[in-house]
Amino acid sequence: MIVALDNTLLTLLLNPSAPPPLDPSTGRPVSSCEARVKGLIEDIEARSGKVIIPSPSLAEALAAVPSLENAMDVLNSSTAIRIVAFDQRCAIELAEVTRLAKENGTLKSKEFGPRQAIKNDRQIAVTAKVNKADIIYTDDDRQTHFAEEIGLAVKHTWELPIPARYAQGKLNLAD
């Protein structure tokens, strides 16, 4: 299995003080985000899968971490994680996506946000698709929209379980 992480999940992994997303079913902040993302990566690694990080996601996430060195150590410590470039194949795929968006009149849609942010989201989604990701993990509504638009399955932090190995145990004080 190949999964992709966008900058929202990558930031939660690399910067534990980053604000958590809100769970849409409760309206409350998602708990244990770092543990959820670590658990996902460890589970994929145990199954010999791959976690790909599109280079535009990496750039955004690294801009939000307190230490570039520590962040890169975390990424380099996993055999499952691969940084994938926005390369020529991605550029060709993005050109097709952009042409379709122009034809459909959605390229400049204000409802999706600033044009540069839209371009970045498209680069991330296309990079994941070209590198054969089965799923992209994101907490960004706009990224979700574009990823689904090009045929990627999307999952969110609030859908990830808190692995038992990271859950805090309860003390039995009745003894």
Short mmCIF file of N, CA and C in Angstrom, two decimals:
data_model
loop_
_atom_site.label_atom_id
_atom_site.label_comp_id
_atom_site.label_asym_id
_atom_site.label_seq_id
_atom_site.Cartn_x
_atom_site.Cartn_y
_atom_site.Cartn_z
N MET A 1 0.83 -1.18 0.00
CA MET A 1 0.00 0.00 0.00
C MET A 1 0.88 1.24 0.00
N ILE A 2 0.45 2.22 -0.75
CA ILE A 2 1.15 3.50 -0.79
C ILE A 2 0.17 4.58 -0.34
N VAL A 3 0.57 5.33 0.67
CA VAL A 3 -0.24 6.46 1.12
C VAL A 3 0.59 7.73 1.00
N ALA A 4 -0.10 8.84 0.85
CA ALA A 4 0.57 10.14 0.79
C ALA A 4 0.11 10.98 1.97
N LEU A 5 1.02 11.79 2.48
CA LEU A 5 0.69 12.76 3.53
C LEU A 5 0.80 14.15 2.94
N ASP A 6 -0.21 14.96 3.19
CA ASP A 6 -0.06 16.36 2.78
C ASP A 6 0.53 17.13 3.95
N ASN A 7 0.69 18.42 3.78
CA ASN A 7 1.36 19.23 4.79
C ASN A 7 0.61 19.27 6.12
N THR A 8 -0.73 19.11 6.11
CA THR A 8 -1.46 19.20 7.38
C THR A 8 -1.08 18.05 8.31
N LEU A 9 -1.05 16.83 7.79
CA LEU A 9 -0.66 15.69 8.63
C LEU A 9 0.83 15.69 8.91
N LEU A 10 1.60 16.07 7.94
CA LEU A 10 3.05 16.11 8.13
C LEU A 10 3.42 17.11 9.23
N THR A 11 2.74 18.23 9.26
CA THR A 11 2.99 19.23 10.30
C THR A 11 2.64 18.67 11.68
N LEU A 12 1.54 17.91 11.78
CA LEU A 12 1.17 17.31 13.06
C LEU A 12 2.22 16.32 13.55
N LEU A 13 2.87 15.64 12.62
CA LEU A 13 3.93 14.70 12.97
C LEU A 13 5.20 15.43 13.40
N LEU A 14 5.56 16.46 12.67
CA LEU A 14 6.85 17.12 12.88
C LEU A 14 6.82 18.26 13.89
N ASN A 15 5.64 18.76 14.20
CA ASN A 15 5.52 19.87 15.13
C ASN A 15 4.38 19.58 16.10
N PRO A 16 4.66 18.85 17.18
CA PRO A 16 3.61 18.47 18.12
C PRO A 16 2.84 19.64 18.73
N SER A 17 3.40 20.85 18.67
CA SER A 17 2.68 22.00 19.22
C SER A 17 1.77 22.66 18.18
N ALA A 18 1.72 22.09 16.97
CA ALA A 18 0.83 22.63 15.94
C ALA A 18 -0.62 22.47 16.38
N PRO A 19 -1.46 23.44 16.07
CA PRO A 19 -2.86 23.31 16.48
C PRO A 19 -3.53 22.13 15.78
N PRO A 20 -4.27 21.32 16.53
CA PRO A 20 -4.92 20.16 15.92
C PRO A 20 -6.13 20.59 15.09
N PRO A 21 -6.50 19.77 14.11
CA PRO A 21 -7.71 20.08 13.35
C PRO A 21 -8.94 19.83 14.21
N LEU A 22 -10.06 20.35 13.77
CA LEU A 22 -11.32 20.09 14.46
C LEU A 22 -12.00 18.88 13.83
N ASP A 23 -12.48 17.99 14.69
CA ASP A 23 -13.24 16.84 14.22
C ASP A 23 -14.61 17.35 13.80
N PRO A 24 -14.99 17.20 12.52
CA PRO A 24 -16.26 17.75 12.07
C PRO A 24 -17.48 17.13 12.75
N SER A 25 -17.35 15.93 13.29
CA SER A 25 -18.50 15.30 13.94
C SER A 25 -18.74 15.84 15.34
N THR A 26 -17.69 16.40 15.96
CA THR A 26 -17.85 16.92 17.33
C THR A 26 -17.60 18.42 17.43
N GLY A 27 -16.87 18.97 16.46
CA GLY A 27 -16.49 20.37 16.52
C GLY A 27 -15.35 20.63 17.50
N ARG A 28 -14.79 19.57 18.05
CA ARG A 28 -13.72 19.70 19.04
C ARG A 28 -12.37 19.35 18.41
N PRO A 29 -11.28 19.86 19.00
CA PRO A 29 -9.95 19.51 18.48
C PRO A 29 -9.70 18.00 18.57
N VAL A 30 -9.06 17.48 17.56
CA VAL A 30 -8.69 16.06 17.53
C VAL A 30 -7.57 15.85 18.55
N SER A 31 -7.71 14.81 19.35
CA SER A 31 -6.68 14.52 20.37
C SER A 31 -5.61 13.61 19.79
N SER A 32 -4.46 13.65 20.41
CA SER A 32 -3.35 12.72 20.12
C SER A 32 -2.99 12.65 18.64
N CYS A 33 -2.92 13.80 18.00
CA CYS A 33 -2.64 13.84 16.55
C CYS A 33 -1.30 13.22 16.21
N GLU A 34 -0.26 13.59 16.94
CA GLU A 34 1.07 13.05 16.65
C GLU A 34 1.07 11.53 16.76
N ALA A 35 0.43 10.99 17.80
CA ALA A 35 0.37 9.54 17.99
C ALA A 35 -0.41 8.87 16.86
N ARG A 36 -1.47 9.49 16.40
CA ARG A 36 -2.26 8.93 15.31
C ARG A 36 -1.42 8.83 14.03
N VAL A 37 -0.69 9.91 13.72
CA VAL A 37 0.11 9.92 12.49
C VAL A 37 1.30 8.97 12.63
N LYS A 38 1.96 8.97 13.79
CA LYS A 38 3.06 8.02 14.02
C LYS A 38 2.57 6.59 13.88
N GLY A 39 1.40 6.31 14.46
CA GLY A 39 0.83 4.97 14.37
C GLY A 39 0.56 4.56 12.93
N LEU A 40 0.04 5.47 12.14
CA LEU A 40 -0.21 5.20 10.72
C LEU A 40 1.09 4.82 10.02
N ILE A 41 2.12 5.62 10.22
CA ILE A 41 3.41 5.37 9.57
C ILE A 41 4.00 4.04 10.02
N GLU A 42 3.95 3.78 11.32
CA GLU A 42 4.50 2.53 11.84
C GLU A 42 3.73 1.32 11.30
N ASP A 43 2.41 1.42 11.21
CA ASP A 43 1.61 0.32 10.67
C ASP A 43 1.93 0.06 9.20
N ILE A 44 2.08 1.12 8.44
CA ILE A 44 2.41 0.96 7.02
C ILE A 44 3.81 0.39 6.87
N GLU A 45 4.72 0.86 7.69
CA GLU A 45 6.09 0.34 7.66
C GLU A 45 6.10 -1.15 7.99
N ALA A 46 5.31 -1.57 8.98
CA ALA A 46 5.26 -2.98 9.38
C ALA A 46 4.70 -3.86 8.27
N ARG A 47 3.88 -3.28 7.40
CA ARG A 47 3.30 -4.04 6.27
C ARG A 47 4.10 -3.85 4.99
N SER A 48 5.30 -3.29 5.12
CA SER A 48 6.19 -3.04 3.97
C SER A 48 5.56 -2.11 2.94
N GLY A 49 4.72 -1.21 3.41
CA GLY A 49 4.13 -0.21 2.53
C GLY A 49 5.01 1.02 2.44
N LYS A 50 4.50 2.01 1.74
CA LYS A 50 5.25 3.26 1.57
C LYS A 50 4.39 4.45 1.98
N VAL A 51 5.04 5.41 2.59
CA VAL A 51 4.43 6.70 2.91
C VAL A 51 5.17 7.72 2.07
N ILE A 52 4.47 8.29 1.09
CA ILE A 52 5.13 9.28 0.25
C ILE A 52 4.73 10.68 0.70
N ILE A 53 5.69 11.56 0.60
CA ILE A 53 5.47 12.96 0.95
C ILE A 53 5.82 13.79 -0.27
N PRO A 54 4.80 14.35 -0.92
CA PRO A 54 5.09 15.22 -2.07
C PRO A 54 5.95 16.40 -1.63
N SER A 55 6.95 16.74 -2.43
CA SER A 55 7.87 17.81 -2.04
C SER A 55 7.17 19.13 -1.73
N PRO A 56 6.07 19.50 -2.41
CA PRO A 56 5.39 20.74 -1.99
C PRO A 56 4.83 20.63 -0.56
N SER A 57 4.41 19.43 -0.15
CA SER A 57 3.94 19.23 1.23
C SER A 57 5.08 19.40 2.21
N LEU A 58 6.22 18.84 1.85
CA LEU A 58 7.40 18.94 2.71
C LEU A 58 7.79 20.40 2.92
N ALA A 59 7.80 21.17 1.86
CA ALA A 59 8.19 22.58 1.97
C ALA A 59 7.25 23.33 2.91
N GLU A 60 5.95 23.10 2.77
CA GLU A 60 4.99 23.79 3.65
C GLU A 60 5.17 23.36 5.10
N ALA A 61 5.33 22.06 5.32
CA ALA A 61 5.46 21.57 6.69
C ALA A 61 6.75 22.05 7.35
N LEU A 62 7.84 22.02 6.60
CA LEU A 62 9.12 22.45 7.19
C LEU A 62 9.11 23.92 7.57
N ALA A 63 8.29 24.71 6.91
CA ALA A 63 8.18 26.12 7.27
C ALA A 63 7.51 26.31 8.63
N ALA A 64 6.87 25.25 9.14
CA ALA A 64 6.12 25.36 10.40
C ALA A 64 6.73 24.57 11.55
N VAL A 65 7.97 24.11 11.39
CA VAL A 65 8.59 23.32 12.45
C VAL A 65 9.62 24.15 13.21
N PRO A 66 9.81 23.85 14.49
CA PRO A 66 10.80 24.60 15.26
C PRO A 66 12.25 24.26 14.88
N SER A 67 12.48 23.02 14.39
CA SER A 67 13.84 22.60 14.06
C SER A 67 13.83 21.78 12.78
N LEU A 68 14.47 22.32 11.74
CA LEU A 68 14.58 21.58 10.48
C LEU A 68 15.34 20.27 10.68
N GLU A 69 16.40 20.33 11.46
CA GLU A 69 17.23 19.14 11.69
C GLU A 69 16.43 18.03 12.36
N ASN A 70 15.68 18.38 13.41
CA ASN A 70 14.86 17.37 14.10
C ASN A 70 13.79 16.81 13.17
N ALA A 71 13.19 17.69 12.39
CA ALA A 71 12.14 17.24 11.46
C ALA A 71 12.70 16.25 10.45
N MET A 72 13.85 16.55 9.90
CA MET A 72 14.45 15.65 8.92
C MET A 72 14.89 14.34 9.57
N ASP A 73 15.33 14.40 10.83
CA ASP A 73 15.68 13.17 11.55
C ASP A 73 14.46 12.26 11.69
N VAL A 74 13.31 12.84 12.01
CA VAL A 74 12.07 12.06 12.12
C VAL A 74 11.76 11.40 10.79
N LEU A 75 11.82 12.16 9.72
CA LEU A 75 11.49 11.62 8.40
C LEU A 75 12.49 10.56 7.96
N ASN A 76 13.76 10.80 8.22
CA ASN A 76 14.80 9.86 7.79
C ASN A 76 14.87 8.60 8.66
N SER A 77 14.20 8.62 9.82
CA SER A 77 14.26 7.46 10.71
C SER A 77 13.31 6.34 10.28
N SER A 78 12.42 6.60 9.37
CA SER A 78 11.47 5.58 8.91
C SER A 78 11.88 5.04 7.55
N THR A 79 11.88 3.72 7.44
CA THR A 79 12.19 3.11 6.15
C THR A 79 11.02 3.21 5.18
N ALA A 80 9.84 3.55 5.69
CA ALA A 80 8.65 3.63 4.83
C ALA A 80 8.50 4.98 4.14
N ILE A 81 9.09 6.02 4.72
CA ILE A 81 8.87 7.38 4.21
C ILE A 81 9.80 7.68 3.04
N ARG A 82 9.18 8.22 1.99
CA ARG A 82 9.93 8.68 0.81
C ARG A 82 9.43 10.07 0.43
N ILE A 83 10.34 10.98 0.21
CA ILE A 83 9.99 12.29 -0.32
C ILE A 83 9.95 12.14 -1.84
N VAL A 84 8.85 12.58 -2.46
CA VAL A 84 8.74 12.46 -3.91
C VAL A 84 8.63 13.85 -4.52
N ALA A 85 9.35 14.04 -5.59
CA ALA A 85 9.45 15.35 -6.24
C ALA A 85 8.27 15.62 -7.16
N PHE A 86 7.96 16.89 -7.30
CA PHE A 86 7.05 17.33 -8.34
C PHE A 86 7.92 17.41 -9.60
N ASP A 87 7.83 16.36 -10.43
CA ASP A 87 8.74 16.24 -11.56
C ASP A 87 8.01 16.41 -12.89
N GLN A 88 8.66 16.01 -13.97
CA GLN A 88 8.09 16.18 -15.31
C GLN A 88 6.76 15.45 -15.46
N ARG A 89 6.69 14.21 -14.95
CA ARG A 89 5.43 13.46 -15.05
C ARG A 89 4.31 14.20 -14.31
N CYS A 90 4.64 14.75 -13.16
CA CYS A 90 3.66 15.50 -12.38
C CYS A 90 3.24 16.77 -13.11
N ALA A 91 4.21 17.43 -13.73
CA ALA A 91 3.90 18.66 -14.47
C ALA A 91 2.94 18.38 -15.62
N ILE A 92 3.15 17.27 -16.31
CA ILE A 92 2.25 16.91 -17.42
C ILE A 92 0.85 16.61 -16.89
N GLU A 93 0.78 15.84 -15.81
CA GLU A 93 -0.53 15.52 -15.21
C GLU A 93 -1.22 16.79 -14.72
N LEU A 94 -0.45 17.68 -14.08
CA LEU A 94 -1.03 18.93 -13.59
C LEU A 94 -1.53 19.79 -14.74
N ALA A 95 -0.81 19.79 -15.85
CA ALA A 95 -1.26 20.54 -17.02
C ALA A 95 -2.63 20.04 -17.47
N GLU A 96 -2.82 18.74 -17.47
CA GLU A 96 -4.12 18.17 -17.86
C GLU A 96 -5.21 18.57 -16.86
N VAL A 97 -4.91 18.48 -15.58
CA VAL A 97 -5.88 18.86 -14.54
C VAL A 97 -6.24 20.34 -14.69
N THR A 98 -5.24 21.17 -14.93
CA THR A 98 -5.46 22.61 -15.07
C THR A 98 -6.29 22.91 -16.31
N ARG A 99 -5.99 22.23 -17.41
CA ARG A 99 -6.77 22.44 -18.64
C ARG A 99 -8.23 22.07 -18.43
N LEU A 100 -8.46 20.96 -17.75
CA LEU A 100 -9.84 20.57 -17.46
C LEU A 100 -10.53 21.59 -16.56
N ALA A 101 -9.81 22.10 -15.57
CA ALA A 101 -10.38 23.11 -14.68
C ALA A 101 -10.73 24.38 -15.45
N LYS A 102 -9.88 24.76 -16.40
CA LYS A 102 -10.18 25.93 -17.23
C LYS A 102 -11.44 25.69 -18.05
N GLU A 103 -11.54 24.50 -18.65
CA GLU A 103 -12.71 24.16 -19.46
C GLU A 103 -13.98 24.15 -18.62
N ASN A 104 -13.88 23.69 -17.38
CA ASN A 104 -15.04 23.62 -16.49
C ASN A 104 -15.32 24.93 -15.77
N GLY A 105 -14.42 25.90 -15.91
CA GLY A 105 -14.61 27.19 -15.26
C GLY A 105 -14.31 27.19 -13.78
N THR A 106 -13.57 26.20 -13.28
CA THR A 106 -13.29 26.13 -11.85
C THR A 106 -11.87 26.57 -11.49
N LEU A 107 -11.07 26.93 -12.46
CA LEU A 107 -9.68 27.29 -12.18
C LEU A 107 -9.57 28.51 -11.28
N LYS A 108 -10.41 29.50 -11.50
CA LYS A 108 -10.31 30.74 -10.74
C LYS A 108 -11.40 30.86 -9.68
N SER A 109 -12.01 29.76 -9.33
CA SER A 109 -13.13 29.79 -8.40
C SER A 109 -12.71 30.36 -7.05
N LYS A 110 -13.36 31.43 -6.63
CA LYS A 110 -13.05 32.08 -5.35
C LYS A 110 -13.44 31.19 -4.16
N GLU A 111 -14.43 30.30 -4.38
CA GLU A 111 -14.88 29.48 -3.26
C GLU A 111 -13.79 28.54 -2.76
N PHE A 112 -12.78 28.27 -3.58
CA PHE A 112 -11.72 27.37 -3.17
C PHE A 112 -10.52 28.10 -2.59
N GLY A 113 -10.48 29.41 -2.65
CA GLY A 113 -9.39 30.14 -2.02
C GLY A 113 -8.46 30.80 -3.00
N PRO A 114 -7.35 31.36 -2.47
CA PRO A 114 -6.39 32.06 -3.31
C PRO A 114 -5.79 31.15 -4.38
N ARG A 115 -5.55 31.72 -5.52
CA ARG A 115 -5.08 30.93 -6.66
C ARG A 115 -3.77 30.20 -6.37
N GLN A 116 -2.83 30.85 -5.68
CA GLN A 116 -1.56 30.18 -5.38
C GLN A 116 -1.77 28.97 -4.48
N ALA A 117 -2.67 29.08 -3.51
CA ALA A 117 -2.96 27.94 -2.64
C ALA A 117 -3.59 26.81 -3.44
N ILE A 118 -4.45 27.16 -4.38
CA ILE A 118 -5.07 26.15 -5.24
C ILE A 118 -4.00 25.44 -6.06
N LYS A 119 -3.06 26.20 -6.61
CA LYS A 119 -1.97 25.60 -7.40
C LYS A 119 -1.17 24.62 -6.54
N ASN A 120 -0.86 25.02 -5.33
CA ASN A 120 -0.08 24.16 -4.44
C ASN A 120 -0.85 22.88 -4.11
N ASP A 121 -2.14 23.01 -3.82
CA ASP A 121 -2.95 21.82 -3.54
C ASP A 121 -3.00 20.89 -4.74
N ARG A 122 -3.12 21.45 -5.91
CA ARG A 122 -3.12 20.61 -7.12
C ARG A 122 -1.77 19.91 -7.30
N GLN A 123 -0.68 20.61 -7.02
CA GLN A 123 0.65 19.98 -7.13
C GLN A 123 0.76 18.80 -6.17
N ILE A 124 0.29 18.98 -4.95
CA ILE A 124 0.37 17.92 -3.95
C ILE A 124 -0.46 16.71 -4.39
N ALA A 125 -1.71 16.96 -4.78
CA ALA A 125 -2.59 15.86 -5.19
C ALA A 125 -2.05 15.13 -6.41
N VAL A 126 -1.59 15.88 -7.39
CA VAL A 126 -1.06 15.27 -8.61
C VAL A 126 0.21 14.48 -8.32
N THR A 127 1.07 14.99 -7.47
CA THR A 127 2.29 14.26 -7.11
C THR A 127 1.94 12.94 -6.44
N ALA A 128 0.93 12.96 -5.57
CA ALA A 128 0.49 11.72 -4.92
C ALA A 128 -0.05 10.73 -5.96
N LYS A 129 -0.87 11.22 -6.86
CA LYS A 129 -1.47 10.34 -7.88
C LYS A 129 -0.40 9.75 -8.80
N VAL A 130 0.48 10.58 -9.31
CA VAL A 130 1.52 10.11 -10.24
C VAL A 130 2.42 9.07 -9.57
N ASN A 131 2.62 9.20 -8.27
CA ASN A 131 3.45 8.25 -7.54
C ASN A 131 2.65 7.09 -6.96
N LYS A 132 1.45 6.91 -7.50
CA LYS A 132 0.60 5.74 -7.25
C LYS A 132 0.09 5.59 -5.82
N ALA A 133 -0.16 6.71 -5.15
CA ALA A 133 -0.75 6.65 -3.82
C ALA A 133 -2.16 6.08 -3.91
N ASP A 134 -2.49 5.21 -2.96
CA ASP A 134 -3.84 4.68 -2.87
C ASP A 134 -4.74 5.65 -2.11
N ILE A 135 -4.15 6.33 -1.13
CA ILE A 135 -4.88 7.24 -0.25
C ILE A 135 -4.00 8.45 0.01
N ILE A 136 -4.63 9.61 0.11
CA ILE A 136 -3.91 10.79 0.60
C ILE A 136 -4.56 11.19 1.92
N TYR A 137 -3.73 11.45 2.91
CA TYR A 137 -4.20 11.89 4.21
C TYR A 137 -4.04 13.40 4.27
N THR A 138 -5.15 14.08 4.55
CA THR A 138 -5.17 15.53 4.63
C THR A 138 -6.30 15.98 5.55
N ASP A 139 -6.14 17.12 6.17
CA ASP A 139 -7.21 17.72 6.96
C ASP A 139 -7.69 19.02 6.32
N ASP A 140 -7.27 19.26 5.11
CA ASP A 140 -7.58 20.49 4.40
C ASP A 140 -8.76 20.24 3.45
N ASP A 141 -9.81 21.04 3.58
CA ASP A 141 -11.01 20.87 2.74
C ASP A 141 -10.70 21.03 1.26
N ARG A 142 -9.91 22.04 0.93
CA ARG A 142 -9.58 22.30 -0.47
C ARG A 142 -8.75 21.15 -1.04
N GLN A 143 -7.79 20.67 -0.26
CA GLN A 143 -6.97 19.54 -0.70
C GLN A 143 -7.83 18.29 -0.88
N THR A 144 -8.77 18.08 0.04
CA THR A 144 -9.69 16.95 -0.07
C THR A 144 -10.44 17.01 -1.39
N HIS A 145 -10.96 18.19 -1.70
CA HIS A 145 -11.73 18.38 -2.94
C HIS A 145 -10.89 18.01 -4.17
N PHE A 146 -9.69 18.55 -4.27
CA PHE A 146 -8.87 18.30 -5.45
C PHE A 146 -8.42 16.85 -5.54
N ALA A 147 -8.07 16.27 -4.41
CA ALA A 147 -7.63 14.87 -4.42
C ALA A 147 -8.77 13.96 -4.89
N GLU A 148 -9.95 14.19 -4.37
CA GLU A 148 -11.10 13.38 -4.80
C GLU A 148 -11.43 13.64 -6.27
N GLU A 149 -11.27 14.88 -6.70
CA GLU A 149 -11.54 15.25 -8.08
C GLU A 149 -10.67 14.46 -9.07
N ILE A 150 -9.45 14.13 -8.67
CA ILE A 150 -8.57 13.38 -9.58
C ILE A 150 -8.53 11.89 -9.26
N GLY A 151 -9.44 11.44 -8.39
CA GLY A 151 -9.60 10.01 -8.17
C GLY A 151 -8.87 9.40 -7.00
N LEU A 152 -8.32 10.22 -6.10
CA LEU A 152 -7.65 9.68 -4.92
C LEU A 152 -8.64 9.49 -3.78
N ALA A 153 -8.46 8.43 -3.02
CA ALA A 153 -9.22 8.26 -1.78
C ALA A 153 -8.60 9.20 -0.75
N VAL A 154 -9.42 9.75 0.14
CA VAL A 154 -8.94 10.72 1.12
C VAL A 154 -9.34 10.26 2.53
N LYS A 155 -8.41 10.39 3.45
CA LYS A 155 -8.67 10.12 4.87
C LYS A 155 -8.14 11.31 5.66
N HIS A 156 -8.62 11.41 6.91
CA HIS A 156 -8.31 12.56 7.76
C HIS A 156 -7.77 12.09 9.12
N THR A 157 -7.13 12.99 9.83
CA THR A 157 -6.56 12.68 11.14
C THR A 157 -7.61 12.10 12.08
N TRP A 158 -8.79 12.69 12.11
CA TRP A 158 -9.82 12.24 13.04
C TRP A 158 -10.32 10.84 12.72
N GLU A 159 -9.99 10.31 11.54
CA GLU A 159 -10.37 8.94 11.19
C GLU A 159 -9.31 7.92 11.60
N LEU A 160 -8.15 8.40 11.98
CA LEU A 160 -7.07 7.49 12.40
C LEU A 160 -7.28 7.09 13.85
N PRO A 161 -7.08 5.81 14.16
CA PRO A 161 -7.18 5.40 15.56
C PRO A 161 -5.96 5.87 16.35
N ILE A 162 -6.14 5.98 17.65
CA ILE A 162 -4.99 6.21 18.53
C ILE A 162 -4.45 4.81 18.83
N PRO A 163 -3.24 4.51 18.39
CA PRO A 163 -2.70 3.17 18.62
C PRO A 163 -2.60 2.87 20.12
N ALA A 164 -2.89 1.64 20.49
CA ALA A 164 -2.85 1.24 21.90
C ALA A 164 -1.49 1.53 22.51
N ARG A 165 -0.43 1.40 21.71
CA ARG A 165 0.91 1.61 22.26
C ARG A 165 1.15 3.08 22.64
N TYR A 166 0.32 3.99 22.14
CA TYR A 166 0.44 5.41 22.48
C TYR A 166 -0.64 5.88 23.44
N ALA A 167 -1.69 5.08 23.61
CA ALA A 167 -2.78 5.49 24.50
C ALA A 167 -2.29 5.44 25.94
N GLN A 168 -2.70 6.42 26.71
CA GLN A 168 -2.31 6.44 28.11
C GLN A 168 -3.15 5.43 28.86
N GLY A 169 -2.48 4.60 29.63
CA GLY A 169 -3.21 3.61 30.43
C GLY A 169 -3.85 4.27 31.63
N LYS A 170 -4.91 3.64 32.11
CA LYS A 170 -5.60 4.15 33.30
C LYS A 170 -5.08 3.40 34.52
N LEU A 171 -4.88 4.13 35.57
CA LEU A 171 -4.42 3.52 36.81
C LEU A 171 -5.62 2.99 37.58
N ASN A 172 -5.48 1.79 38.11
CA ASN A 172 -6.52 1.24 38.95
C ASN A 172 -6.17 1.59 40.38
N LEU A 173 -6.82 2.62 40.92
CA LEU A 173 -6.51 3.10 42.27
C LEU A 173 -7.37 2.43 43.33
N ALA A 174 -8.21 1.49 42.93
CA ALA A 174 -9.10 0.82 43.88
C ALA A 174 -8.37 -0.21 44.73
N ASP A 175 -7.19 -0.59 44.36
CA ASP A 175 -6.45 -1.62 45.11
C ASP A 175 -6.00 -1.14 46.45
#
